[in-house]
Short mmCIF file of C-alpha atoms in Angstrom, two decimals:
data_model
loop_
_atom_site.label_atom_id
_atom_site.label_comp_id
_atom_site.label_asym_id
_atom_site.label_seq_id
_atom_site.Cartn_x
_atom_site.Cartn_y
_atom_site.Cartn_z
CA MET K 1 135.86 40.11 108.88
CA PRO K 2 135.55 43.66 110.27
CA ALA K 3 138.18 44.53 112.90
CA ASN K 4 135.73 44.79 115.80
CA TYR K 5 134.21 41.36 114.96
CA ALA K 6 137.69 39.86 114.77
CA ARG K 7 138.50 41.31 118.19
CA TRP K 8 135.30 39.97 119.73
CA SER K 9 135.71 36.50 118.24
CA THR K 10 139.31 36.48 119.42
CA SER K 11 138.02 37.15 122.96
CA LEU K 12 135.84 34.04 122.74
CA ARG K 13 138.75 31.87 121.59
CA LYS K 14 141.20 33.41 124.06
CA MET K 15 138.92 32.89 127.08
CA ASN K 16 138.00 29.36 125.98
CA PRO K 17 141.11 27.74 124.50
CA GLY K 18 139.68 24.22 124.83
CA PHE K 19 136.69 25.01 122.63
CA ALA K 20 136.63 24.24 118.91
CA TYR K 21 135.73 27.39 116.98
CA LEU K 22 133.66 27.11 113.80
CA LEU K 23 132.62 30.01 111.58
CA TRP K 24 129.87 29.07 109.14
CA ASP K 25 128.95 31.33 106.22
CA ASP K 26 125.67 31.49 104.31
CA PHE K 27 126.78 28.79 101.87
CA ASP K 28 127.82 26.46 104.73
CA ASN K 29 124.51 27.07 106.50
CA ARG K 30 122.42 26.15 103.46
CA SER K 31 124.55 23.09 102.78
CA PHE K 32 124.07 21.96 106.39
CA ILE K 33 120.28 22.25 106.12
CA GLU K 34 120.30 20.54 102.73
CA GLN K 35 122.41 17.64 104.01
CA HIS K 36 120.91 17.08 107.48
CA TYR K 37 117.38 18.54 107.31
CA PRO K 38 116.29 18.42 103.66
CA TRP K 39 112.63 18.48 104.73
CA PHE K 40 113.22 22.07 105.96
CA LEU K 41 115.05 23.30 102.85
CA ALA K 42 111.95 24.67 101.09
CA VAL K 43 111.13 26.77 104.15
CA TYR K 44 114.76 27.84 104.50
CA ASP K 45 115.00 28.91 100.87
CA ALA K 46 111.65 30.72 101.00
CA TYR K 47 112.74 33.12 103.73
CA PRO K 48 112.73 36.62 102.21
CA ARG K 49 116.05 37.78 103.73
CA GLU K 50 119.23 36.21 105.04
CA ILE K 51 118.52 37.20 108.66
CA TYR K 52 115.64 34.70 108.76
CA ARG K 53 117.95 31.93 107.55
CA ALA K 54 120.75 32.96 109.94
CA ASP K 55 118.30 32.84 112.85
CA ALA K 56 116.76 29.51 111.85
CA VAL K 57 119.95 27.56 111.18
CA ARG K 58 121.44 28.22 114.62
CA TYR K 59 118.65 26.20 116.29
CA PHE K 60 119.39 23.26 114.00
CA PHE K 61 123.13 23.52 114.78
CA LEU K 62 122.46 23.46 118.51
CA TYR K 63 120.10 20.50 118.17
CA GLN K 64 122.51 18.54 115.98
CA PHE K 65 125.85 19.31 117.61
CA GLY K 66 125.21 21.12 120.88
CA GLY K 67 127.86 23.57 121.96
CA LEU K 68 127.82 27.33 122.13
CA TYR K 69 126.36 29.69 119.56
CA ALA K 70 127.40 33.35 119.79
CA ASP K 71 126.78 36.19 117.35
CA MET K 72 129.94 37.69 115.93
CA ASP K 73 129.38 40.91 117.88
CA THR K 74 129.56 39.08 121.22
CA GLU K 75 132.55 39.76 123.45
CA CYS K 76 133.53 37.06 125.91
CA LEU K 77 134.50 38.47 129.32
CA ARG K 78 135.23 35.21 131.16
CA PRO K 79 135.67 31.50 130.44
CA LEU K 80 132.48 29.59 129.67
CA GLU K 81 133.56 26.02 130.41
CA ARG K 82 131.80 25.93 133.80
CA LEU K 83 128.52 26.65 132.03
CA PHE K 84 128.53 23.09 130.73
CA GLU K 85 128.86 21.53 134.21
CA SER K 86 125.10 21.48 134.79
CA GLY K 87 121.92 21.64 132.76
CA ASP K 88 121.21 20.81 129.15
CA VAL K 89 120.19 24.11 127.51
CA TRP K 90 121.43 27.57 128.43
CA LEU K 91 119.72 30.77 127.35
CA GLY K 92 120.40 34.33 128.32
CA ARG K 93 118.02 36.88 129.76
CA MET K 94 118.07 40.46 128.56
CA GLY K 95 116.77 42.94 131.09
CA LYS K 96 114.82 42.34 134.26
CA ASP K 97 111.33 42.06 132.76
CA PRO K 98 110.61 38.36 132.03
CA ASP K 99 107.51 39.39 130.05
CA PHE K 100 109.48 41.56 127.59
CA SER K 101 109.06 39.85 124.20
CA HIS K 102 112.79 40.15 123.43
CA SER K 103 113.94 39.03 126.89
CA ILE K 104 115.40 35.71 125.65
CA PRO K 105 117.87 36.76 122.94
CA ASN K 106 119.09 34.32 120.33
CA ALA K 107 122.51 36.03 120.11
CA ILE K 108 124.17 33.64 122.56
CA MET K 109 122.86 30.18 123.42
CA ALA K 110 124.35 26.87 124.45
CA SER K 111 123.21 23.30 124.75
CA ARG K 112 124.08 19.66 124.84
CA PRO K 113 123.28 17.88 121.56
CA LEU K 114 119.83 16.49 120.73
CA GLN K 115 117.87 18.45 123.33
CA GLU K 116 114.12 18.36 122.81
CA PHE K 117 113.83 22.08 123.52
CA TRP K 118 115.33 22.76 120.07
CA LEU K 119 112.70 20.50 118.50
CA LEU K 120 110.05 22.78 119.97
CA VAL K 121 111.85 25.81 118.52
CA ILE K 122 112.08 24.08 115.13
CA HIS K 123 108.38 23.20 115.33
CA LEU K 124 107.56 26.88 115.89
CA LEU K 125 109.76 27.80 112.90
CA VAL K 126 107.69 25.50 110.73
CA GLU K 127 104.43 26.84 112.15
CA ASN K 128 105.60 30.41 111.54
CA ALA K 129 106.57 29.58 107.97
CA ARG K 130 102.87 29.65 107.10
CA ILE K 131 102.89 33.36 107.95
CA LEU K 132 105.54 33.91 105.28
CA CYS K 133 102.91 33.11 102.67
CA ASP K 134 100.92 36.14 103.84
CA ALA K 135 102.92 39.29 102.98
CA THR K 136 100.82 41.51 105.27
CA ALA K 137 101.27 39.22 108.28
CA MET K 138 104.99 38.90 107.56
CA ALA K 139 105.41 42.68 107.43
CA ASP K 140 103.67 42.93 110.81
CA LYS K 141 105.80 40.21 112.39
CA GLY K 142 109.31 40.40 110.94
CA PRO K 143 112.30 38.18 111.69
CA GLU K 144 112.29 38.84 115.44
CA ALA K 145 108.91 37.11 115.77
CA LEU K 146 109.16 34.53 113.00
CA THR K 147 112.71 33.22 113.56
CA GLY K 148 114.44 35.35 116.19
CA PRO K 149 114.24 36.29 119.88
CA ILE K 150 110.45 36.57 120.11
CA LEU K 151 110.12 33.04 118.71
CA LEU K 152 112.78 31.83 121.16
CA LYS K 153 110.94 33.41 124.10
CA ASP K 154 107.68 31.82 122.92
CA ALA K 155 109.42 28.44 122.85
CA TYR K 156 110.92 29.06 126.30
CA ASP K 157 107.53 30.02 127.79
CA THR K 158 105.83 27.03 126.15
CA TYR K 159 108.53 24.65 127.33
CA LEU K 160 108.27 25.88 130.92
CA LEU K 161 104.52 25.28 130.87
CA SER K 162 104.87 21.70 129.61
CA ASP K 163 104.80 18.62 131.83
CA ARG K 164 108.23 17.48 130.59
#
C-alpha cells in the first residue's frame, strides 16, 4: 500500500477504534459477487476495466453488510460513530450545486444493512449494463455515469422522487 494511502487508512482506524476494518482486493471482490450475487457475475466480468467493478461491488457490500465504505484516499478528520445514530443511508454532497452530476460522490458512503436504496442503485447498474454492449455509448458515458457518482446521484434523485 502506498505510504499516503496507509496514512489515510490509519486515520480512519485511529478515529474509529470500535469499527472493524476490512480491505478487499480485486480477487476478494469478485469472489464476493460470485458467492452472494451470482446472477450479477456476467455483468461484473463484462466490465471493460477494474474501476467499473470497484464501483459496482461497493453498492453490493453496503446492501449486504451495511457499514461504512471509504476510498483509500479518504482521510478521516473526526470520529464517525455518531453518524450511525440516525437514518439508514448516508451519502456525501460535493459542492453546493445539488444539480451537479457528480454532487453525490461514491468515495464515502454508509448504511445499515439491507436498505432498499442500494437495490435501486443495483437496478440502475443492471440497466446501465446494456450500454456496455454498445461501444460508442460506453465511450460517451464512462465509469462515472455507468457505475460511479453520476449513477449514484441518479439513484438518489430517483429515490427522493419515489413515494417510499
